[in-house]
Amino acid sequence: MVARVVPVEPFDLVVFGATGDLARRKLIPALYHRLHDGQMPPDARIRGAASSEHSTENYRNIVLEALNEFVGPDALDKDCVDRFLTMIDYHRVDAMSESGWASLLPYKDDGSGRPRVFYLSVAPRFFEPVVTRMSEVGLTEGEPRIVVEKPLGRDLASAHKLNQFLGSKFEERQIYRIDHYLGKETVQNLMALRFANNLFEPLWNAGHVDHVQITVAESVGVEGRGAYYDGIGAMRDMVQNHMLQLLCLIAMEPPANFEPNAVRDEKLKVLRALAPITDADDMVRGQYAAGKGNPSYQEEVDNPTSHTETFVALKTHVSNWRWADVPFYLRTGKRLRARVSEISVTFKAVPHSIFPTAKNGKAGHNVLAIRLQPDEGIRLTMTIKDPGPGGMRLAPAELDMTFADRLQAAKLRMPDAYERLVMDVVRGDQTLFMRGDEVEAAWAWVDPIIAAWEERAEYPPTYDPGSAGPEDALMLMHRDGRRWREIG
Ligand code: NAP
């Protein structure tokens, strides 16, 4: 396997919020790796901007610390680090005043066609002030690209307002809404698996698929993000964006080509075909209790009356011909047994078993499990003959397509999602970014579920840390004669 690197053209990147967590943990390491791998040209210019005062030298130290912490000192190439640091400078720019904006004038359109990217790595309350000031000083002239991250609104009305505002300053082709799940190698591999192979697509429908499960489980709690998370909850933080995007990639029709709007049109159709959830038993919430030496959620966020959910389990359907009556089960939560993100497609069992020794007279289900983290890869559970002379006994066995092994053998590193996504912005490729109408369609589906919970005004049931979530979530599956896959 050969990692082919297609260099991008020289570009300008301004990171608003360059001293923040996202910039230090994700953007800086991603850019360093792209330089190291020869994709980012040495004459790209990177400008850090935030409201605190730092000299460029001081900021370069912050960058160096971030590289040591998040890439690791042993993995750093000193020459490359030195080159990287010289590409970066810093200017104090306050989103809320006129202070510092003149320093960004060199990033105005100069007619050269050099890509200019403005990354809003700041809290959403700064989106409007930053873009307004960009516009006032002329930075929105030409074809700049703007990058924004979740949360993109907290409901349909606020997402619509944000889209309208961004749309008043930029064309849709200039707006890059990141959902970093779409930048994960395995998620892109899911598209390759479906649309570059003829093996699964003929089976990818209600005739052959029993059900789909999507799990995003975290073992940690809110970890200092309590001020942001409380009042937001798992539905807004995980389901509306990441999980619905994964569902779209599983359920979408093959697009006519791999062009941004062709792909996004098909995802939008899935979102619009999602059946509203009306049965309260099909929308389970939970909140983690204290245990195993950890405080409860309410203690952690210092809000003893918090109704915010840290766990959600849902059952829904995609109401179209392909997926009629196929349940899609979604589950996400914090402080669960393990950190796992996985999509599984369970195929129907064979209609008739010829093997008398098979359990219940039938062979097991084939399950295609797409693991996003940890151990990215794809595994297919097959039924095989149990080896040995003991007669025709059947047993499940996994066909393992774990990419980490192959990458390791070829001494390749699994790239982080942000490496791909930031380079895509520079290339002007929006395929892996959400379009405004997708974001709104997702909120339109999520809003009534949140409204139903709010109307009932009940505390979410608690669950034990280290468990698989509240009992109601297990019951949701049980009623259908199915089981969640193990978290672990
Ligand atoms: P953060 O750690 O709080 O950083 C915020 C940044 O904004 C800092 O650099 C801060 O620097 C800057 N800032 C604050 N006030 C400012 C002002 N008046 N003018 C200019 N800059 C100002 O936040 P974060 O975690 O990096 O998140 C950034 C964005 O990404 C948010 O929208 C968040 O929801 C989203 N996001 C983050 C993650 C993540 O992993 N962290 C994941 C997904 C989405 P100064 O204080 O120096 O000004």
Coordinates of C-alpha atoms and ligand atoms in Angstrom, one line a residue:
M1 CA 0.0 0.0 0.0
V2 CA 1.5 3.4 -1.0
A3 CA 0.4 6.7 0.6
R4 CA 0.1 9.0 -2.4
V5 CA 0.4 12.6 -1.5
V6 CA -0.9 15.2 -3.9
P7 CA 0.6 18.6 -2.9
V8 CA -1.8 21.5 -2.5
E9 CA -1.0 24.9 -3.9
P10 CA 0.4 27.6 -1.6
F11 CA -2.4 29.1 0.6
D12 CA -3.1 31.5 3.4
L13 CA -4.8 30.2 6.5
V14 CA -6.0 32.5 9.3
V15 CA -7.1 30.6 12.5
F16 CA -9.3 32.6 14.8
G17 CA -9.0 31.0 18.2
A18 CA -5.5 29.9 17.5
T19 CA -4.7 29.5 21.3
G20 CA -7.7 27.3 22.0
D21 CA -8.2 23.6 22.5
L22 CA -9.2 22.7 19.0
A23 CA -6.4 24.6 17.4
R24 CA -3.7 23.1 19.7
R25 CA -5.1 19.5 19.8
K26 CA -6.2 19.1 16.2
L27 CA -5.3 21.9 13.7
I28 CA -1.7 22.4 14.6
P29 CA -0.8 18.7 14.6
A30 CA -2.8 18.2 11.3
L31 CA -0.9 21.0 9.6
Y32 CA 2.4 19.8 10.8
H33 CA 1.8 16.3 9.5
R34 CA 0.7 17.7 6.1
L35 CA 3.9 19.6 5.9
H36 CA 6.0 16.6 7.0
D37 CA 4.3 14.4 4.4
G38 CA 5.0 16.9 1.6
Q39 CA 1.4 17.9 1.0
M40 CA 1.6 21.4 2.4
P41 CA 4.0 23.7 0.5
P42 CA 6.6 25.5 2.6
D43 CA 5.3 28.9 1.3
A44 CA 1.9 28.5 2.8
R45 CA 1.2 31.2 5.4
I46 CA -0.5 30.4 8.7
R47 CA -1.7 33.2 10.9
G48 CA -2.8 32.6 14.4
A49 CA -5.3 35.1 15.9
A50 CA -7.0 35.4 19.3
S51 CA -7.7 38.1 21.8
S52 CA -4.8 37.4 24.1
E53 CA -1.5 39.2 23.7
H54 CA 1.4 37.0 22.4
S55 CA 4.4 37.8 20.3
T56 CA 4.9 35.5 17.3
E57 CA 7.9 34.0 19.1
N58 CA 5.7 33.3 22.1
Y59 CA 3.0 31.8 20.0
R60 CA 5.5 29.6 18.2
N61 CA 6.4 28.2 21.7
I62 CA 2.7 27.4 22.2
V63 CA 2.7 25.6 18.8
L64 CA 5.8 23.7 19.8
E65 CA 4.2 22.7 23.1
A66 CA 1.1 21.5 21.2
L67 CA 3.2 19.4 18.9
N68 CA 5.1 17.9 21.8
E69 CA 1.9 17.1 23.6
F70 CA -0.3 15.9 20.7
V71 CA 2.1 14.5 18.1
G72 CA 4.7 13.4 20.7
P73 CA 8.4 14.4 21.0
D74 CA 9.6 11.0 19.6
A75 CA 7.4 11.4 16.4
L76 CA 8.6 14.9 15.6
D77 CA 11.1 15.6 12.9
K78 CA 13.2 18.6 14.1
D79 CA 14.0 20.0 10.7
C80 CA 10.3 19.9 9.8
V81 CA 9.3 21.5 13.1
D82 CA 11.7 24.4 12.4
R83 CA 10.3 24.8 8.9
F84 CA 6.7 24.6 10.3
L85 CA 7.4 27.3 12.9
T86 CA 8.7 29.8 10.4
M87 CA 5.5 29.5 8.4
I88 CA 3.4 30.6 11.4
D89 CA 3.0 34.0 12.9
Y90 CA 0.5 35.5 15.4
H91 CA -1.5 38.7 15.8
R92 CA -3.8 39.7 18.5
V93 CA -7.3 40.2 17.0
D94 CA -10.3 40.8 19.1
A95 CA -13.6 39.5 17.7
M96 CA -15.5 42.0 19.9
S97 CA -13.7 45.2 19.0
E98 CA -11.7 46.8 16.2
S99 CA -8.5 45.9 17.9
G100 CA -6.0 44.0 15.7
W101 CA -8.1 43.8 12.5
A102 CA -5.7 46.0 10.5
S103 CA -3.0 43.3 10.9
L104 CA -5.1 41.0 8.7
L105 CA -5.1 43.3 5.7
P106 CA -2.3 41.3 4.0
Y107 CA -4.8 38.5 3.9
K108 CA -7.2 40.4 1.6
D109 CA -7.7 39.2 -1.9
D110 CA -4.7 40.2 -4.0
G111 CA -6.1 38.9 -7.3
S112 CA -3.6 36.0 -7.4
G113 CA -6.2 33.3 -6.9
R114 CA -4.2 32.0 -3.9
P115 CA -6.6 30.1 -1.7
R116 CA -7.5 32.1 1.5
V117 CA -9.0 30.1 4.4
F118 CA -10.5 31.6 7.5
Y119 CA -11.0 29.0 10.2
L120 CA -13.4 30.0 13.0
S121 CA -12.0 27.9 15.8
V122 CA -13.9 30.1 18.3
A123 CA -17.2 29.7 20.3
P124 CA -20.3 30.1 18.1
R125 CA -21.2 33.4 19.7
F126 CA -18.1 34.9 17.9
F127 CA -19.1 33.7 14.4
E128 CA -21.2 36.7 13.7
P129 CA -18.9 39.3 15.1
V130 CA -15.8 37.8 13.4
V131 CA -17.5 37.5 10.0
T132 CA -19.0 41.0 10.3
R133 CA -15.5 42.5 11.0
M134 CA -14.0 40.4 8.2
S135 CA -16.5 42.0 5.9
E136 CA -15.9 45.5 7.2
V137 CA -12.2 45.3 6.6
G138 CA -12.6 43.7 3.2
L139 CA -11.5 40.2 4.0
T140 CA -14.7 38.7 2.5
E141 CA -13.9 40.1 -0.9
G142 CA -12.8 37.6 -3.6
E143 CA -13.3 33.9 -2.9
P144 CA -12.2 33.3 0.7
R145 CA -13.3 30.1 2.4
I146 CA -14.8 30.1 5.8
V147 CA -14.7 27.0 8.1
V148 CA -17.1 26.6 11.0
E149 CA -17.5 23.7 13.5
K150 CA -20.3 22.3 15.6
P151 CA -22.5 23.4 17.3
L152 CA -24.2 24.9 14.2
G153 CA -27.2 26.2 16.1
R154 CA -29.1 24.6 19.0
D155 CA -32.3 24.0 17.1
L156 CA -33.7 24.5 13.6
A157 CA -34.5 28.2 14.1
S158 CA -31.0 29.1 15.3
A159 CA -29.3 26.9 12.6
H160 CA -31.4 28.6 10.0
K161 CA -30.5 32.1 11.3
L162 CA -26.8 31.1 11.2
N163 CA -27.1 29.8 7.7
Q164 CA -28.9 33.0 6.6
F165 CA -26.2 35.1 8.2
L166 CA -23.3 33.2 6.6
G167 CA -25.2 33.2 3.3
S168 CA -25.4 37.0 3.5
K169 CA -21.6 37.2 3.4
F170 CA -20.6 34.1 1.5
E171 CA -21.8 31.8 -1.3
E172 CA -22.6 28.3 -0.2
R173 CA -19.5 27.1 -2.1
Q174 CA -17.3 29.2 0.3
I175 CA -18.7 27.7 3.5
Y176 CA -17.1 24.6 5.0
R177 CA -19.1 23.1 7.9
I178 CA -16.9 20.5 9.5
D179 CA -18.2 17.3 10.9
H180 CA -14.9 15.7 11.7
Y181 CA -16.5 12.2 11.6
L182 CA -16.7 12.6 7.8
G183 CA -12.9 13.0 7.7
K184 CA -12.2 9.7 9.4
E185 CA -10.5 7.2 7.1
T186 CA -13.0 4.5 8.0
V187 CA -16.0 6.6 7.2
Q188 CA -14.6 7.4 3.8
N189 CA -13.8 3.7 3.5
L190 CA -17.5 3.0 4.1
M191 CA -18.2 4.9 0.9
A192 CA -15.5 3.0 -0.9
L193 CA -16.9 -0.2 0.5
R194 CA -20.4 0.6 -0.8
F195 CA -19.8 2.3 -4.0
A196 CA -16.5 0.9 -5.3
N197 CA -17.4 -2.8 -4.7
N198 CA -20.2 -4.8 -6.1
L199 CA -20.3 -7.2 -3.3
F200 CA -22.5 -5.6 -0.7
E201 CA -24.7 -3.1 -2.7
P202 CA -27.1 -5.7 -4.1
L203 CA -27.7 -6.8 -0.5
W204 CA -27.9 -3.3 0.9
N205 CA -31.7 -3.0 1.3
A206 CA -34.7 -4.1 3.2
G207 CA -34.7 -7.5 1.4
H208 CA -31.4 -8.5 3.1
V209 CA -30.7 -6.2 6.0
D210 CA -32.3 -7.0 9.3
H211 CA -31.3 -3.8 11.1
V212 CA -28.5 -1.2 11.5
Q213 CA -26.9 -0.1 14.8
I214 CA -24.8 3.0 15.3
T215 CA -23.0 3.4 18.6
V216 CA -20.8 6.2 19.7
A217 CA -19.8 5.4 23.3
E218 CA -17.4 7.4 25.4
S219 CA -15.9 6.1 28.7
V220 CA -15.2 9.6 30.0
G221 CA -17.7 12.1 31.5
V222 CA -18.0 15.8 30.5
E223 CA -14.3 16.4 31.5
G224 CA -14.3 20.1 32.1
R225 CA -16.7 20.8 29.2
G226 CA -19.6 21.0 31.7
A227 CA -20.3 24.7 31.2
Y228 CA -20.8 24.0 27.4
Y229 CA -22.5 20.6 27.7
D230 CA -25.1 21.3 30.4
G231 CA -28.3 22.4 28.6
I232 CA -27.0 20.9 25.3
G233 CA -26.9 17.2 26.0
A234 CA -26.1 14.1 23.9
M235 CA -28.9 14.7 21.4
R236 CA -27.6 18.0 20.2
D237 CA -23.9 17.3 20.8
M238 CA -23.7 13.9 19.1
V239 CA -26.9 12.7 17.4
Q240 CA -27.9 15.8 15.4
N241 CA -24.5 15.9 13.7
H242 CA -22.1 12.9 13.8
M243 CA -24.6 10.1 14.2
L244 CA -27.1 11.4 11.6
Q245 CA -24.2 11.9 9.2
L246 CA -23.1 8.3 9.7
L247 CA -26.7 7.1 9.2
C248 CA -26.8 9.1 5.9
L249 CA -23.7 7.4 4.6
I250 CA -25.2 4.0 5.4
A251 CA -28.6 4.7 4.0
M252 CA -28.0 7.0 1.0
E253 CA -28.5 6.0 -2.6
P254 CA -25.4 5.8 -4.7
P255 CA -24.7 9.4 -6.0
A256 CA -24.2 9.9 -9.7
N257 CA -20.6 10.9 -9.0
F258 CA -18.3 11.8 -6.1
E259 CA -19.0 15.5 -6.5
P260 CA -19.9 17.6 -3.4
N261 CA -23.5 18.3 -4.4
A262 CA -24.2 14.9 -5.7
V263 CA -23.1 13.3 -2.4
R264 CA -24.9 15.9 -0.3
D265 CA -28.1 15.7 -2.3
E266 CA -28.3 12.0 -1.5
K267 CA -27.6 12.6 2.2
L268 CA -30.2 15.3 2.3
K269 CA -32.8 12.8 0.9
V270 CA -32.1 10.4 3.7
L271 CA -32.5 13.1 6.4
R272 CA -35.8 14.1 4.9
A273 CA -36.9 10.5 4.8
L274 CA -36.2 9.9 8.5
A275 CA -39.4 8.8 10.2
P276 CA -40.4 11.0 13.1
I277 CA -40.1 9.2 16.4
T278 CA -43.5 9.3 18.1
D279 CA -43.3 6.3 20.6
A280 CA -41.8 7.4 23.9
D281 CA -40.3 3.9 24.2
D282 CA -38.2 4.5 21.1
M283 CA -36.5 7.6 22.4
V284 CA -34.5 6.8 25.6
R285 CA -32.5 9.2 27.6
G286 CA -30.1 8.7 30.5
Q287 CA -27.8 10.6 32.8
Y288 CA -24.8 9.0 34.4
A289 CA -24.9 8.5 38.2
A290 CA -21.9 8.6 40.6
G291 CA -19.8 5.5 40.9
K292 CA -16.4 4.0 40.6
G293 CA -14.8 7.0 42.3
N294 CA -16.4 9.4 39.9
P295 CA -19.0 12.1 40.6
S296 CA -22.4 12.0 39.1
Y297 CA -23.1 14.2 36.1
Q298 CA -25.1 16.7 38.2
E299 CA -22.2 16.9 40.7
E300 CA -19.7 17.3 37.8
V301 CA -21.5 20.2 36.2
D302 CA -22.5 21.6 39.7
N303 CA -26.2 21.7 38.8
P304 CA -28.2 19.4 41.1
T305 CA -31.4 19.9 39.0
S306 CA -29.9 19.4 35.6
H307 CA -32.2 17.6 33.2
T308 CA -29.5 17.3 30.5
E309 CA -29.1 13.8 29.0
T310 CA -25.6 12.2 28.7
F311 CA -27.1 9.2 27.0
V312 CA -29.5 8.7 24.1
A313 CA -30.9 5.5 22.4
L314 CA -33.3 5.8 19.5
K315 CA -35.0 3.6 17.1
T316 CA -35.9 5.1 13.7
H317 CA -36.7 4.2 10.1
V318 CA -35.7 5.6 6.8
S319 CA -39.1 5.8 5.0
N320 CA -38.2 4.9 1.5
W321 CA -38.3 1.8 -0.7
R322 CA -34.8 0.7 0.0
W323 CA -35.2 0.7 3.8
A324 CA -38.9 0.0 4.4
D325 CA -39.3 -1.5 7.9
V326 CA -35.6 -1.8 8.6
P327 CA -34.9 -0.4 12.1
F328 CA -32.0 1.9 12.6
Y329 CA -30.9 1.9 16.2
L330 CA -28.7 4.8 17.4
R331 CA -27.0 4.9 20.8
T332 CA -24.5 7.4 22.3
G333 CA -23.4 8.2 25.8
K334 CA -20.8 9.3 28.2
R335 CA -19.1 7.3 31.0
L336 CA -20.0 4.0 29.4
R337 CA -18.1 0.7 29.5
A338 CA -15.6 1.7 26.8
R339 CA -14.8 4.2 24.1
V340 CA -16.2 2.8 20.9
S341 CA -17.7 4.2 17.7
E342 CA -19.1 1.6 15.5
I343 CA -21.7 1.1 12.8
S344 CA -23.0 -2.4 12.3
V345 CA -25.2 -3.8 9.5
T346 CA -26.8 -7.0 10.5
F347 CA -28.0 -9.1 7.6
K348 CA -31.0 -11.4 7.7
A349 CA -30.4 -15.0 8.6
V350 CA -30.6 -17.6 5.8
P351 CA -34.2 -18.5 5.2
H352 CA -33.7 -22.2 5.8
S353 CA -30.8 -24.1 7.3
I354 CA -29.7 -27.4 6.0
F355 CA -27.5 -28.0 9.0
P356 CA -29.3 -29.8 11.9
T357 CA -26.6 -28.7 14.4
A358 CA -27.0 -25.0 13.8
K359 CA -28.3 -23.1 16.9
N360 CA -32.1 -22.8 16.8
G361 CA -31.9 -24.6 13.5
K362 CA -30.5 -21.5 11.8
A363 CA -27.0 -20.2 11.2
G364 CA -26.1 -16.8 12.7
H365 CA -26.5 -13.5 11.1
N366 CA -23.7 -12.0 8.9
V367 CA -22.8 -8.7 10.5
L368 CA -20.7 -6.1 8.8
A369 CA -19.1 -4.0 11.6
I370 CA -17.4 -0.7 10.7
R371 CA -15.3 0.4 13.6
L372 CA -14.4 4.1 13.7
Q373 CA -12.5 4.0 17.0
P374 CA -10.5 2.5 18.5
D375 CA -8.9 -0.1 16.0
E376 CA -10.4 1.5 12.9
G377 CA -11.4 -1.1 10.4
I378 CA -14.1 -3.3 9.0
R379 CA -15.0 -6.8 10.1
L380 CA -17.5 -9.2 8.6
T381 CA -18.9 -11.9 10.8
M382 CA -19.4 -15.1 8.7
T383 CA -20.7 -18.5 9.7
I384 CA -18.1 -21.2 9.1
K385 CA -17.7 -24.8 10.0
D386 CA -16.2 -25.3 13.4
P387 CA -12.8 -26.8 12.6
G388 CA -12.2 -30.4 13.6
P389 CA -13.7 -33.8 13.2
G390 CA -16.7 -33.2 15.4
G391 CA -19.2 -33.2 12.6
M392 CA -20.8 -30.3 10.8
R393 CA -20.9 -27.8 13.6
L394 CA -21.2 -24.2 12.8
A395 CA -19.4 -21.3 14.4
P396 CA -19.1 -17.5 13.9
A397 CA -15.8 -16.3 12.6
E398 CA -14.6 -12.8 11.7
L399 CA -13.1 -11.7 8.4
D400 CA -10.9 -8.9 9.6
M401 CA -10.2 -6.0 7.3
T402 CA -8.4 -3.9 10.0
F403 CA -6.5 -1.1 8.2
A404 CA -4.2 -0.4 11.1
D405 CA -2.5 -3.7 10.5
R406 CA -2.0 -3.0 6.8
L407 CA -0.8 0.6 7.5
Q408 CA 1.6 -0.7 10.1
A409 CA 3.0 -3.3 7.7
A410 CA 3.6 -0.5 5.2
K411 CA 4.9 1.8 8.0
L412 CA 2.1 4.3 7.3
R413 CA 0.4 6.4 10.0
M414 CA -3.4 6.6 10.2
P415 CA -4.0 10.2 9.4
D416 CA -6.3 12.2 11.7
A417 CA -9.6 13.5 10.2
Y418 CA -8.5 17.1 10.4
E419 CA -5.5 16.5 8.1
R420 CA -7.8 15.4 5.3
L421 CA -10.5 18.1 6.0
V422 CA -8.1 21.1 6.2
M423 CA -6.4 20.0 3.0
D424 CA -9.9 19.6 1.4
V425 CA -10.7 23.2 2.3
V426 CA -7.5 24.4 0.6
R427 CA -8.3 22.3 -2.4
G428 CA -11.9 23.7 -2.5
D429 CA -13.5 20.2 -2.2
Q430 CA -16.7 20.3 -0.1
T431 CA -17.6 16.6 -0.5
L432 CA -16.9 15.8 3.1
F433 CA -18.5 18.9 4.5
M434 CA -22.2 19.5 5.5
R435 CA -24.3 21.8 3.4
G436 CA -26.6 24.2 5.1
D437 CA -29.8 22.4 4.1
E438 CA -28.4 19.1 5.6
V439 CA -27.8 20.8 8.9
E440 CA -31.3 22.2 9.0
A441 CA -32.9 18.9 7.9
A442 CA -31.1 17.2 10.8
W443 CA -32.4 19.8 13.3
A444 CA -35.9 19.4 11.9
W445 CA -35.9 15.7 12.8
V446 CA -34.2 16.2 16.2
D447 CA -36.2 19.2 17.4
P448 CA -39.5 17.3 18.1
I449 CA -37.7 14.6 20.1
I450 CA -36.1 17.2 22.3
A451 CA -39.4 19.1 22.6
A452 CA -41.2 15.9 23.7
W453 CA -38.6 15.4 26.5
E454 CA -38.8 19.0 27.5
E455 CA -42.6 18.9 27.6
R456 CA -42.5 15.9 30.0
A457 CA -39.9 17.8 32.1
E458 CA -38.7 14.5 33.8
Y459 CA -35.3 13.8 35.0
P460 CA -33.5 11.4 32.6
P461 CA -33.1 8.0 34.3
T462 CA -29.7 7.5 35.7
Y463 CA -27.2 4.8 34.7
D464 CA -24.1 3.4 36.3
P465 CA -20.8 4.5 35.1
G466 CA -19.1 1.7 33.2
S467 CA -22.4 0.2 32.1
A468 CA -24.0 0.0 28.7
G469 CA -26.5 2.8 29.6
P470 CA -30.0 2.8 31.3
E471 CA -32.2 -0.3 31.4
D472 CA -34.7 1.3 29.1
A473 CA -32.1 1.2 26.3
L474 CA -31.7 -2.5 26.7
M475 CA -35.5 -2.9 26.7
L476 CA -35.8 -0.9 23.5
M477 CA -33.9 -3.6 21.7
H478 CA -35.4 -6.5 23.7
R479 CA -38.9 -5.6 22.6
D480 CA -37.8 -6.2 19.0
G481 CA -36.1 -9.5 19.9
R482 CA -32.6 -8.0 19.2
R483 CA -29.6 -7.1 21.2
W484 CA -27.2 -4.2 21.2
R485 CA -23.7 -5.1 20.2
E486 CA -21.2 -5.3 23.1
I487 CA -19.6 -2.0 24.0
G488 CA -16.0 -3.0 24.2
Ligands
NAP1 P1 -11.5 27.2 23.4 O1 -10.5 26.2 23.9 O2 -12.4 27.9 24.4 O3 -10.8 28.3 22.5 C1 -11.5 29.4 22.1 C2 -10.5 30.4 21.3 O4 -11.2 31.6 21.1 C3 -9.3 30.7 22.1 O5 -8.2 30.7 21.2 C4 -9.6 32.1 22.6 O6 -8.3 32.8 22.7 C5 -10.4 32.7 21.4 N1 -11.1 33.8 21.8 C6 -11.9 34.0 22.9 N2 -12.4 35.3 22.9 C7 -12.0 35.8 21.8 C8 -12.2 37.1 21.2 N3 -13.0 38.1 21.8 N4 -11.6 37.4 20.0 C9 -10.8 36.5 19.4 N5 -10.6 35.3 19.9 C10 -11.2 34.9 21.0 O7 -12.5 26.5 22.4 P2 -12.2 25.2 21.4 O8 -12.5 24.0 22.2 O9 -10.9 25.4 20.8 O10 -13.4 25.3 20.4 C11 -13.4 26.2 19.3 C12 -14.7 25.9 18.4 O11 -14.6 24.6 17.9 C13 -16.0 26.0 19.2 O12 -17.0 26.4 18.3 C14 -16.2 24.5 19.6 O13 -17.6 24.3 19.8 C15 -15.7 23.8 18.3 N6 -15.3 22.5 18.5 C16 -14.3 22.2 19.4 C17 -13.9 20.9 19.5 C18 -12.7 20.5 20.4 O14 -12.3 19.3 20.3 N7 -12.2 21.4 21.2 C19 -14.5 19.8 18.8 C20 -15.6 20.2 18.0 C21 -16.0 21.5 17.9 P3 -8.1 34.1 23.7 O15 -8.7 33.8 25.0 O16 -6.7 34.2 23.7 O17 -8.8 35.2 22.9

